[in-house]
Tab-separated table of C-alpha atoms and ligand atoms in Angstrom:
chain	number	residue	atom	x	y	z
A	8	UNK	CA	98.356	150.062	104.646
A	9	UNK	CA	101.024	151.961	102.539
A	10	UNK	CA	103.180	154.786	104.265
A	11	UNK	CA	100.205	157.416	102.833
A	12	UNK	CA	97.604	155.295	103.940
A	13	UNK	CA	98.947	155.195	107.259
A	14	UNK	CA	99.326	158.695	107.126
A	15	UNK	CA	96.158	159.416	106.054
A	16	UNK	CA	94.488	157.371	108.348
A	17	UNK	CA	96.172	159.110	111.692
A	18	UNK	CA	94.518	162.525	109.909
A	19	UNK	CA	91.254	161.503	109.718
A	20	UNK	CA	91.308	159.301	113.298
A	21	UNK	CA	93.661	160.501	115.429
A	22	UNK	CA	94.004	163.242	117.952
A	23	UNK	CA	96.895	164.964	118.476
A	24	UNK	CA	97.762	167.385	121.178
A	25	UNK	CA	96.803	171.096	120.265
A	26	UNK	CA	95.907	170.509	116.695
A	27	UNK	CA	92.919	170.350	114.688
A	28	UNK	CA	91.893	166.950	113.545
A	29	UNK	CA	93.132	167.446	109.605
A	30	UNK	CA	94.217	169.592	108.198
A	31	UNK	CA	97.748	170.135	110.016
A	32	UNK	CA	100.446	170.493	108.995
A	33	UNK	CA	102.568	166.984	107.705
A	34	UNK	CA	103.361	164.607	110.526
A	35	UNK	CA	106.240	162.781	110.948
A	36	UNK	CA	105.780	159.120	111.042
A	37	UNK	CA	108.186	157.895	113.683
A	38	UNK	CA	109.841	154.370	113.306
A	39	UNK	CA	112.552	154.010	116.064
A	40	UNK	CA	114.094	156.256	118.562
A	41	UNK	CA	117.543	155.476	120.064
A	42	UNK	CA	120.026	158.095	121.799
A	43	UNK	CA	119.446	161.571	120.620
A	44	UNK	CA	118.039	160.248	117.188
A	45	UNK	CA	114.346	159.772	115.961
A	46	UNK	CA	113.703	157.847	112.423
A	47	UNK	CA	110.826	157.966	110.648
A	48	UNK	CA	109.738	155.671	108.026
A	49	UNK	CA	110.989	157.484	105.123
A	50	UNK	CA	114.245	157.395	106.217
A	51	UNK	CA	114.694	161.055	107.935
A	52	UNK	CA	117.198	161.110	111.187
A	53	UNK	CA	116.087	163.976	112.920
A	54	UNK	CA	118.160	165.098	116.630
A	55	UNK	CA	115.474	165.020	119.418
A	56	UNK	CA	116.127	169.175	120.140
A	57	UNK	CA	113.449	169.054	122.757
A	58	UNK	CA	113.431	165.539	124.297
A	59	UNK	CA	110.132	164.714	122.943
A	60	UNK	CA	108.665	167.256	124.993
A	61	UNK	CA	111.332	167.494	128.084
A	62	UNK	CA	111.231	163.947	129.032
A	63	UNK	CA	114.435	161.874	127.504
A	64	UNK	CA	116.845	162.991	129.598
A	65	UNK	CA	119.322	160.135	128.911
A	66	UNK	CA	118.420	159.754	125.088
A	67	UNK	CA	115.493	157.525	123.404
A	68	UNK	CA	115.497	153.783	124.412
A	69	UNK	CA	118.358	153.612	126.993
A	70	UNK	CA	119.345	150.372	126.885
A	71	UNK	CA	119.378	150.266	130.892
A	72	UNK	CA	115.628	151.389	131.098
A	73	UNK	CA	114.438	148.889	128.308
A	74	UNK	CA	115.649	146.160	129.919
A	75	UNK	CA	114.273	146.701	133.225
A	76	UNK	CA	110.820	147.611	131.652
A	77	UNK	CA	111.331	143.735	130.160
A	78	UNK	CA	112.094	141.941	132.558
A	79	UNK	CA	109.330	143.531	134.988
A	80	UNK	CA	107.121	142.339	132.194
A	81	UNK	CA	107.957	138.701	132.524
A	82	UNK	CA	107.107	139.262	136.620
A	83	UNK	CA	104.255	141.325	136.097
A	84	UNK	CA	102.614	144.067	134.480
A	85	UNK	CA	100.138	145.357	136.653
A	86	UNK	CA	98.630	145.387	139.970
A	87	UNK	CA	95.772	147.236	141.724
A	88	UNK	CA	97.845	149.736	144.260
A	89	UNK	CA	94.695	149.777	146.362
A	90	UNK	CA	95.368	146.529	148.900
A	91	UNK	CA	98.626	145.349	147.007
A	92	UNK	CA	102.003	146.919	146.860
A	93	UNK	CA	105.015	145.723	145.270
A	94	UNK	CA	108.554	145.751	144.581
A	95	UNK	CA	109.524	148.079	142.182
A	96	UNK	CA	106.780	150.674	144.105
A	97	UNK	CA	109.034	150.299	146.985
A	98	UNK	CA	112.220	150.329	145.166
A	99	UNK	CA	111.594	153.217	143.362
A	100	UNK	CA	110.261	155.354	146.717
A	101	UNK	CA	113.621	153.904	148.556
A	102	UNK	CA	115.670	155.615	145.621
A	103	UNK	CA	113.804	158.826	145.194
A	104	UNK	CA	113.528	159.034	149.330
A	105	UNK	CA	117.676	159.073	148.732
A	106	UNK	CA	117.561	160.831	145.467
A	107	UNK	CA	115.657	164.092	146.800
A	108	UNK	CA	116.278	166.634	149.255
A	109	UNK	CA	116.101	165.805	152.467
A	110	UNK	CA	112.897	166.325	154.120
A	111	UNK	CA	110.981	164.944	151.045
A	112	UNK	CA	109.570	161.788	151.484
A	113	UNK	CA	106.182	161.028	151.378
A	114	UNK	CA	105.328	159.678	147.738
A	115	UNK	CA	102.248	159.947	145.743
A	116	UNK	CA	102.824	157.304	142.397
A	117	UNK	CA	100.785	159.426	139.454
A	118	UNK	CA	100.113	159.059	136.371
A	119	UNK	CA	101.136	161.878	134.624
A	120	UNK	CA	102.085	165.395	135.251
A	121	UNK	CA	99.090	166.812	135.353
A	122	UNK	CA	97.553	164.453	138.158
A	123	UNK	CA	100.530	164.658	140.119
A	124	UNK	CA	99.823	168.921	140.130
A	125	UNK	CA	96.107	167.926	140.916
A	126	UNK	CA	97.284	165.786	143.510
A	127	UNK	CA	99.432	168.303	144.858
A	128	UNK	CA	96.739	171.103	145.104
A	129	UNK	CA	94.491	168.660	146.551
A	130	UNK	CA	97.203	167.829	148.840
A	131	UNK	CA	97.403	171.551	149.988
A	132	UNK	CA	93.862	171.950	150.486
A	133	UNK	CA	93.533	168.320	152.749
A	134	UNK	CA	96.154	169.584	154.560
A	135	UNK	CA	94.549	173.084	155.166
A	136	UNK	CA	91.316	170.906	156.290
A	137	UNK	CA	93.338	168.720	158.772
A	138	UNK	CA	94.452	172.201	160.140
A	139	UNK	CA	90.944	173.882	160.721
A	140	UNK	CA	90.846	175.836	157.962
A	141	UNK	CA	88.266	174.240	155.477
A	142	UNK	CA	87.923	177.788	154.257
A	143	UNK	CA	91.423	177.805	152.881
A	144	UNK	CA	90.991	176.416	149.386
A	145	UNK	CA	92.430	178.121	147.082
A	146	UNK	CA	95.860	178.683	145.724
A	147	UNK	CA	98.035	181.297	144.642
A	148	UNK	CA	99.776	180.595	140.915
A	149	UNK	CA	102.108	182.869	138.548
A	150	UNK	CA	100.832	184.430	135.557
A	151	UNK	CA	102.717	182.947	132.170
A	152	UNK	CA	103.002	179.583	134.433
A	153	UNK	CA	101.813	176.148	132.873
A	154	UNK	CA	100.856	173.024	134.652
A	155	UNK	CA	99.375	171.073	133.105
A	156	UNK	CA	96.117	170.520	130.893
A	157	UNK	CA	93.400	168.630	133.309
A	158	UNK	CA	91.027	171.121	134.669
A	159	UNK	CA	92.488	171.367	137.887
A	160	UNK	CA	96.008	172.097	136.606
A	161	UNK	CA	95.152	173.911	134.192
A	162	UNK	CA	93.181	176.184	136.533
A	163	UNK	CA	96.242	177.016	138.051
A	164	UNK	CA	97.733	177.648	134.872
A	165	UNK	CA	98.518	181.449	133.037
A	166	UNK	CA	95.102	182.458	133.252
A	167	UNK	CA	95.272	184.004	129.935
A	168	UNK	CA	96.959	181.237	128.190
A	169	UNK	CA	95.994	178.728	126.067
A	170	UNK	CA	92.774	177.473	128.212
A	171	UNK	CA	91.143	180.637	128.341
A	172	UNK	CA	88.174	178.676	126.561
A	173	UNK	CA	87.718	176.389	129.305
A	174	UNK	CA	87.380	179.326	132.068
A	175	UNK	CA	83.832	177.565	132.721
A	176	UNK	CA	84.940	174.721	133.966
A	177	UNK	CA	88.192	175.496	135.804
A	178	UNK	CA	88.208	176.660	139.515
A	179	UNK	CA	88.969	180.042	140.363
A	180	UNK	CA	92.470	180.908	142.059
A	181	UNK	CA	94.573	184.092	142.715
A	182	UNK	CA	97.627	185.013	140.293
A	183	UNK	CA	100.624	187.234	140.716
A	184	UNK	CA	102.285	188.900	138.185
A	185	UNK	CA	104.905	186.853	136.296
A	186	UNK	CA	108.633	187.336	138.401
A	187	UNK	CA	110.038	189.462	135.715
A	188	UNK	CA	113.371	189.749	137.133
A	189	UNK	CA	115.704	187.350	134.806
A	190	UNK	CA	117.599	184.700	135.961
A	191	UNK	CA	120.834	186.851	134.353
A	192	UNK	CA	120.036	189.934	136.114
A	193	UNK	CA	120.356	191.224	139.306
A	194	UNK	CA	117.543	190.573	142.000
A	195	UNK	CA	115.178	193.645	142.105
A	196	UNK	CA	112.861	193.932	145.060
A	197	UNK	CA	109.924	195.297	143.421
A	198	UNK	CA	109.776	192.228	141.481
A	199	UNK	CA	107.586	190.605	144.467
A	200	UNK	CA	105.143	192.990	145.784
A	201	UNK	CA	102.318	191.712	143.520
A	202	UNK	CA	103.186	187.783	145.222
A	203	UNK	CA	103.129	189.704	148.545
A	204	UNK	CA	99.848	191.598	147.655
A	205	UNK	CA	97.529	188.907	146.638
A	206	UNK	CA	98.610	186.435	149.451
A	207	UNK	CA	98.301	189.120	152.199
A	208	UNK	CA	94.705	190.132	150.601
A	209	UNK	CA	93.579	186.644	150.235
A	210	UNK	CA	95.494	184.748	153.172
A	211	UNK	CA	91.817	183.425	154.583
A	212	UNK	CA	91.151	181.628	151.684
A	213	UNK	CA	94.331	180.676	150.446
A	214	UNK	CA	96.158	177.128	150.694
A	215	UNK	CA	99.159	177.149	149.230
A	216	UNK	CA	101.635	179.177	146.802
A	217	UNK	CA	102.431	177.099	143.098
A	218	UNK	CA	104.780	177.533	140.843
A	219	UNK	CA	107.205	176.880	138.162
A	220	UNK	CA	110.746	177.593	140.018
A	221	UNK	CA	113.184	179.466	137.871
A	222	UNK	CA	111.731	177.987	134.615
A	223	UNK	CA	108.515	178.725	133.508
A	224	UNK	CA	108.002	176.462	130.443
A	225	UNK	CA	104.900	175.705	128.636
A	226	UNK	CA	103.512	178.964	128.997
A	227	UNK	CA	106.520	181.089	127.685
A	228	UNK	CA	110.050	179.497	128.313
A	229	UNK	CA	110.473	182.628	130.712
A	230	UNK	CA	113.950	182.131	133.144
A	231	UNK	CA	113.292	184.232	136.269
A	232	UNK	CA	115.681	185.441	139.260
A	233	UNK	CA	115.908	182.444	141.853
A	234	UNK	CA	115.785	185.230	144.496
A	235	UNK	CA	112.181	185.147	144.338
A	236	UNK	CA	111.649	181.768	145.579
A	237	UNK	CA	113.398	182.476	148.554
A	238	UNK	CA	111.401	185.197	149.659
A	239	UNK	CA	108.775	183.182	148.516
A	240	UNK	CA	109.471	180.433	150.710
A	241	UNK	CA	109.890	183.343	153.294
A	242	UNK	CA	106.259	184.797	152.835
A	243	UNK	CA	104.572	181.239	153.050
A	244	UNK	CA	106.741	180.533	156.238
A	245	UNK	CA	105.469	184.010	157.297
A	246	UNK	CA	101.607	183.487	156.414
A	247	UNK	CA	101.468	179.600	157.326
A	248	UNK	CA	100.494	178.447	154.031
A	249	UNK	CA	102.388	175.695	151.840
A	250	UNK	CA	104.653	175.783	148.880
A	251	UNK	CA	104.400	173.703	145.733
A	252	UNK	CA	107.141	173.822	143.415
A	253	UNK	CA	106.462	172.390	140.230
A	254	UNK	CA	109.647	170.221	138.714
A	255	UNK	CA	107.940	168.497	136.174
A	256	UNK	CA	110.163	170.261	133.900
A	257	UNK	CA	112.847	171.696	135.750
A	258	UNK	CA	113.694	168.387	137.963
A	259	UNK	CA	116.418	166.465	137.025
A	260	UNK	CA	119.342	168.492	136.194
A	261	UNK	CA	117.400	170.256	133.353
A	262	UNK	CA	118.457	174.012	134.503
A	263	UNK	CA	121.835	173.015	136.038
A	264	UNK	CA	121.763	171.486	139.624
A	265	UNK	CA	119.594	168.262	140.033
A	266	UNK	CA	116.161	170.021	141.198
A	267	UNK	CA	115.994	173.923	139.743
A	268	UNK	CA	115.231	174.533	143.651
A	269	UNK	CA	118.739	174.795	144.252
A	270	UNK	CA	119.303	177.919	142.586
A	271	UNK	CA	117.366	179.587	145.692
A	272	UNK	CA	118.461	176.972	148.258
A	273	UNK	CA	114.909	175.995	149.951
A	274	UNK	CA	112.463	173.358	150.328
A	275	UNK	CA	109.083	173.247	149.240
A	276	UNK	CA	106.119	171.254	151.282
A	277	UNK	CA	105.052	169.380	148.264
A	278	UNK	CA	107.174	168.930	145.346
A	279	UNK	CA	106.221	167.611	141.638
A	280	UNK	CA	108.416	165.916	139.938
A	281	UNK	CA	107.423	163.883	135.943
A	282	UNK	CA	108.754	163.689	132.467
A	283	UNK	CA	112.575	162.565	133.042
A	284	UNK	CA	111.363	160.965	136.209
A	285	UNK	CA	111.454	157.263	133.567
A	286	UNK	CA	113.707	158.655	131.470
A	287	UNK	CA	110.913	158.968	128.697
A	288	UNK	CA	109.889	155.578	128.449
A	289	UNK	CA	106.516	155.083	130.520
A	290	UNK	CA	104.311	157.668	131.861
A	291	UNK	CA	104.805	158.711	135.611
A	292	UNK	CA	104.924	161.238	137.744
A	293	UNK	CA	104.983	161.841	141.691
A	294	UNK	CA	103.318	164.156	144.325
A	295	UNK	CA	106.320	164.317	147.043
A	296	UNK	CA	105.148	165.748	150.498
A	297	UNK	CA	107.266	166.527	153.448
A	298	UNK	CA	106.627	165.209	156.855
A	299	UNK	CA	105.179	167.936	158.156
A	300	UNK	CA	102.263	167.696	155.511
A	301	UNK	CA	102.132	164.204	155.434
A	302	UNK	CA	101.988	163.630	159.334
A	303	UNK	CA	98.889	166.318	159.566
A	304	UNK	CA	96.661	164.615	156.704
A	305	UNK	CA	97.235	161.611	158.409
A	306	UNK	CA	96.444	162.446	161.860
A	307	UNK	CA	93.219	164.179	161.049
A	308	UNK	CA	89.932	163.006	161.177
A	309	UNK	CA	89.955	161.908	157.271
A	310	UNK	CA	92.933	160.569	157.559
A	311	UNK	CA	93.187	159.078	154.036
A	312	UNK	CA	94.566	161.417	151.052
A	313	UNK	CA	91.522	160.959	148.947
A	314	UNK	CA	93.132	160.071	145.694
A	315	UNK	CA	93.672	156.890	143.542
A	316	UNK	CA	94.290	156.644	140.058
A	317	UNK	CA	93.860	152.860	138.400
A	318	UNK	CA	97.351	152.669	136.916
A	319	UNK	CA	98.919	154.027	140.192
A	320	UNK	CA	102.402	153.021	140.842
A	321	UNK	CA	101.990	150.808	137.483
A	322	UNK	CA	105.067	148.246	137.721
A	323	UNK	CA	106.558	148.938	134.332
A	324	UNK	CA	106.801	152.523	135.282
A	325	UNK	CA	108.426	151.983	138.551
A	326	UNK	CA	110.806	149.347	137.279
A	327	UNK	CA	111.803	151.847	134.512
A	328	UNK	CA	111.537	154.868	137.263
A	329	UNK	CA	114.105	152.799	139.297
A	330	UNK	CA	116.541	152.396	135.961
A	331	UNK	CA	115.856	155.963	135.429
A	332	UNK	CA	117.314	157.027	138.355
A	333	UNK	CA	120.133	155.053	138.699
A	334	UNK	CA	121.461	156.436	135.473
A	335	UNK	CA	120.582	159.558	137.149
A	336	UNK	CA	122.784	158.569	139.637
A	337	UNK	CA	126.299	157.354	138.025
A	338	UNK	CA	126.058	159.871	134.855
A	339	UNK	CA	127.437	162.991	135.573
A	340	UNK	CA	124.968	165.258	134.322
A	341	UNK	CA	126.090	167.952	136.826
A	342	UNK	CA	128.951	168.318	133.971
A	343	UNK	CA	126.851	167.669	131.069
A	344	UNK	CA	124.386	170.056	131.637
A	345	UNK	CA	127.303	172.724	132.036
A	346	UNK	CA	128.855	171.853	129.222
A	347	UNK	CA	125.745	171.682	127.252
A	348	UNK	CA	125.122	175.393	128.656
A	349	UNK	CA	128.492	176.934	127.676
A	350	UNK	CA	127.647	175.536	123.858
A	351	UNK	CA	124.094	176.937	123.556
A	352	UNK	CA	125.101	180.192	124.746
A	353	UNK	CA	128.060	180.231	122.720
A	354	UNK	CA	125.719	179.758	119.869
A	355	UNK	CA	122.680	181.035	120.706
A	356	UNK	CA	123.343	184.600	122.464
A	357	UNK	CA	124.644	186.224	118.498
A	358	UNK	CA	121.644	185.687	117.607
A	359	UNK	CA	120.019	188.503	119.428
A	360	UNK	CA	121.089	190.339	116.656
A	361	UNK	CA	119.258	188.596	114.163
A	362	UNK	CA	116.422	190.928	112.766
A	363	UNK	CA	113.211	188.766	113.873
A	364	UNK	CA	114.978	188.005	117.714
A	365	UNK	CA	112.704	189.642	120.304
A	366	UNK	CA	115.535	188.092	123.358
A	367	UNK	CA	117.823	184.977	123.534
A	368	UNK	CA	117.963	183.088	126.885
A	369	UNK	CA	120.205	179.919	128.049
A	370	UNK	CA	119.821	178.090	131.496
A	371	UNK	CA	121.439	174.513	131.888
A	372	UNK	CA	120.095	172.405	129.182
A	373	UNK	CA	117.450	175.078	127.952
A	374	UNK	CA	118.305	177.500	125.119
A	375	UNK	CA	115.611	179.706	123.771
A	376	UNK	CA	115.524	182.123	120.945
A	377	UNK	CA	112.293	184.799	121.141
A	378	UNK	CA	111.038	185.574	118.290
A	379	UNK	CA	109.251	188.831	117.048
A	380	UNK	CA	106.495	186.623	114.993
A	381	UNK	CA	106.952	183.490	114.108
A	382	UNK	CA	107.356	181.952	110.635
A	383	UNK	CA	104.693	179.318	109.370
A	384	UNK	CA	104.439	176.103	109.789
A	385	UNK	CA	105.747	175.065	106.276
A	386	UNK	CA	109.095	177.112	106.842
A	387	UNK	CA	109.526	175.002	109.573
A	388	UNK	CA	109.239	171.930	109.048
A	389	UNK	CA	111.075	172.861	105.561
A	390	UNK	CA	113.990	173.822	108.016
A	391	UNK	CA	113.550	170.545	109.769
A	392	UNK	CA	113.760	168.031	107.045
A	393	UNK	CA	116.891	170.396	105.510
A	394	UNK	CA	118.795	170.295	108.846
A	395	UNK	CA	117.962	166.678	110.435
A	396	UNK	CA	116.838	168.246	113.362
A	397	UNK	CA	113.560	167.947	115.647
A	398	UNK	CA	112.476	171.560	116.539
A	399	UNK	CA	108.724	172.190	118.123
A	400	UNK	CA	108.530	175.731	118.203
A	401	UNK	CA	105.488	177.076	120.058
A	402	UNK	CA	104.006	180.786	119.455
A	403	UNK	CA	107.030	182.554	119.530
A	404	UNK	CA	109.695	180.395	120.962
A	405	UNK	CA	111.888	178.264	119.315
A	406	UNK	CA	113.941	176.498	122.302
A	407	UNK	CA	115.767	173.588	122.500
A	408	UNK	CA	115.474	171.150	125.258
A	409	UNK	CA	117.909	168.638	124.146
A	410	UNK	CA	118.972	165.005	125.842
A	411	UNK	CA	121.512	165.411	128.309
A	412	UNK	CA	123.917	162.844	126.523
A	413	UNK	CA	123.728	165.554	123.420
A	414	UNK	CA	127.090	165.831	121.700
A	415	UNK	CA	128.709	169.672	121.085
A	416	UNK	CA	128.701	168.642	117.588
A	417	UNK	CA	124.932	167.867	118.163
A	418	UNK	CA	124.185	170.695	119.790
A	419	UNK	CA	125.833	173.007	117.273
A	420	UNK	CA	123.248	171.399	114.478
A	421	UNK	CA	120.058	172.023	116.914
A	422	UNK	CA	121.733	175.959	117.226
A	423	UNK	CA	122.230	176.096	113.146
A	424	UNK	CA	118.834	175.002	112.971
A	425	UNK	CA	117.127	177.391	115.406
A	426	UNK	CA	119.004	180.150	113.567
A	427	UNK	CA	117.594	178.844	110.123
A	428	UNK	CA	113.957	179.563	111.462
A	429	UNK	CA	115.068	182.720	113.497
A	430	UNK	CA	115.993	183.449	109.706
A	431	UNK	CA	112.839	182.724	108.311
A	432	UNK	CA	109.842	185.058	107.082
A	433	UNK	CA	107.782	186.060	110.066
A	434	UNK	CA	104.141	184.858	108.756
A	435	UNK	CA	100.174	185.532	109.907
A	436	UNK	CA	98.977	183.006	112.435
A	437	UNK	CA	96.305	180.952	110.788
A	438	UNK	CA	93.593	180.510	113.228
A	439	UNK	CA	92.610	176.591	113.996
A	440	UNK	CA	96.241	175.458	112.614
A	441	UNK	CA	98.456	173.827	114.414
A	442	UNK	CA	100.331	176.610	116.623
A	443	UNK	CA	103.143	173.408	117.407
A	444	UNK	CA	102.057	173.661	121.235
A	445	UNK	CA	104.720	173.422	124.134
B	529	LIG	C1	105.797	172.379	134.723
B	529	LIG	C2	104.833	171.374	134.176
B	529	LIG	N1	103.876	170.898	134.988
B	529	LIG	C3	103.001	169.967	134.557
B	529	LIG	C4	103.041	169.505	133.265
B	529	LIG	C5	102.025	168.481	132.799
B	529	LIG	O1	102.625	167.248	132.644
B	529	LIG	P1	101.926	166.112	131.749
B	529	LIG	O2	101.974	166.582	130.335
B	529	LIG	O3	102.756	164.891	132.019
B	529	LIG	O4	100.529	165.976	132.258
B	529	LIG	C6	104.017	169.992	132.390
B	529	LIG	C7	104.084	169.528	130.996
B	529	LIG	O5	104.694	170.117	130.136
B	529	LIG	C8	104.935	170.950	132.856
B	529	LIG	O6	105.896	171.466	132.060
């Protein structure tokens, strides 16, 4: 097959995420990623702007993590998790046990982050069982929060978001208003009273609290006040039901400090963690339950946590998990991020004034530029081939999410090329096109 044949054989065969079978807009046909840099087989370099959706944190193909993932593959590629365990499973938990806070240490290997959110809320409601409370079985999520796209997560998800269509098949939970209060403002009490309303309504049914901490992604690329989780973690202290905090996207240095939980200084019971977990080489993704939660499933009367995915703890992943994290761990990225930070704002804030900006926001490694309407597809990718750089704008938002080993100089070309589509024509939204999800 010729580069169009390829082409137009991925359009008429091949799913890709929130788009329409054909008639999308024209794909890029990657050919090799390394560091911040994506080529594609007619020659474009394009900058990674958003990681390839939030996972390489350390830049494409890391030459630490590729090795690890091949020499695992000489030992072995996979193993049932169900009656075996092996090294790099045990590795890997012995890092993250020392990577994360302290007080988080009971790992659940999944495969994605998706599962590892089902896992979680399935977690919450075991341990609500073990307790007594069978009745408690339902959770508590943010409106304008995303988790993930299995029913389960995605039933915790904005419930008028993108899966509205699917409301038949999701369970039904509770949702407080999205924290309004930015991350750049000052705390404002009023901002939790809808939180404290629906748990103190609902506290016989309810499990645990979910939720995005200080970033909200997929849903909006909102930054809210880290006060909130605090008096979060205050009111589920208060009521006796358990906190999830959701760092698929926010773990790993991504807003600043190594888990976005540090802005508000607390624990959660059961933390999620994904994406830059491998470094974005091999899917993974981990259900991470304190003690406390742990100790009560397992002393109850069903004492097994009644999940098991095939790949579970899939060697390759670990090995690259375990690679991933030691980077992790002699990079500064503390640094990085900062100075990534002081560039996008730098950069980013002028354009508030730009005529289409609806509201500019920076946080660590996350830069976002709001939009009034968005342009159309073509204007995008016309300003992505024109400027070498990888933007994935979804509805509004056009963010950038970049690697944390991206240059200034880099970072300055992502900026030039957000403002280039801040620029362009605001267009009608064609309905069934590719709306360039997440
Ligand atoms: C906060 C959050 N949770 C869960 C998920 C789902 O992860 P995955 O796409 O690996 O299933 C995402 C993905 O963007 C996410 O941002």
């Amino acid at each position: 097959m010729n580069f169009k044949e390829k082409l137009q054989f991925d359009s008429e065969h091949l799913w890709h995420p929130y788009a329409a079978l054909k008639n999308t807009p024209a794909r890029f046909l990657a050919k090799t990623a390394h560091g911040t840099t994506i080529e594609t087989a007619d020659g474009l370099k394009l900058i990674d702007a958003v990681s390839s959706w939030w996972c390489v944190a350390h830049g494409h193909n890391a030459p630490e993590i590729v090795q690890a993932i091949q020499q695992q593959s000489e030992k072995m590629c996979h193993v049932m998790f169900g009656g075996f365990t092996h090294e790099p499973a045990i590795e890997l938990g012995e890092r993250l046990v020392r990577f994360l806070p302290q007080g988080l240490n009971k790992i659940f290997y999944a495969d994605s982050g998706s599962i590892a959110v089902e896992c979680a809320a399935k977690m919450a409601v075991q341990y609500q069982y073990a307790k007594g409370h069978p009745e408690k079985c339902k959770l508590v999520a943010l409106k304008g929060g995303y988790h993930g796209d299995t029913a389960g997560a995605m039933a915790l998800s904005d419930p008028d978001g993108m899966h509205v269509l699917f409301r038949g098949i999701m369970p039904h939970h509770f949702f407080a208003e999205r924290p309004n209060c930015r991350a750049d403002e000052p705390w404002n009490d009023s901002d939790f009273k809808s939180m404290e309303k629906m748990v103190e309504e609902h506290l016989g049914e309810i499990a645990a609290v979910i939720c995005e901490p200080v970033f909200q992604g997929g849903n909006g690329m909102w930054l809210y006040n880290a006060v909130y989780l605090k008096k979060l973690r205050e009111l589920c202290d208060r009521c006796g039901i358990l906190l999830i905090l959701d760092e698929i996207a926010s773990g790993f240095y991504r807003t600043g400090p190594r888990f976005a939980m540090e802005h508000a200084q607390i624990l959660p019971d059961i933390l999620c963690i994904g994406k830059a977990l491998t470094g974005g080489s091999m899917t993974m993704a981990a259900c991470v339950a304190s003690e406390e939660v742990a100790d009560t499933i397992t002393n109850s009367r069903i004492s097994a946590f009644m999940h098991g995915p095939t790949y579970m703890a899939n060697p390759l992943a670990c090995a690259a998990g375990i690679a991933s994290l030691s980077l992790f761990e002699s990079r500064d990225y503390g640094a990085s991020v900062k100075r990534i930070e002081s560039r996008l704002k730098q950069n980013l804030l002028p354009m508030k004034s730009l005529e289409n900006a609806a509201d500019v926001r920076v946080l660590g490694a996350i830069g976002v530029l709001e939009l009034k309407a968005k342009p159309s597809n073509e204007d995008i990718l016309k300003v992505i081939r024109e400027t070498g750089v990888w933007l994935r704008p979804f509805c509004n938002y056009v963010y950038t999410m970049p690697p944390l080993i991206t240059t200034d100089a880099e970072i300055d070309r992502i900026c030039e090329a957000i403002r280039l589509v801040g620029e362009c024509e605001p267009a009608p939204i064609v309905s069934g096109e590719d709306d360039f999800h997440e």
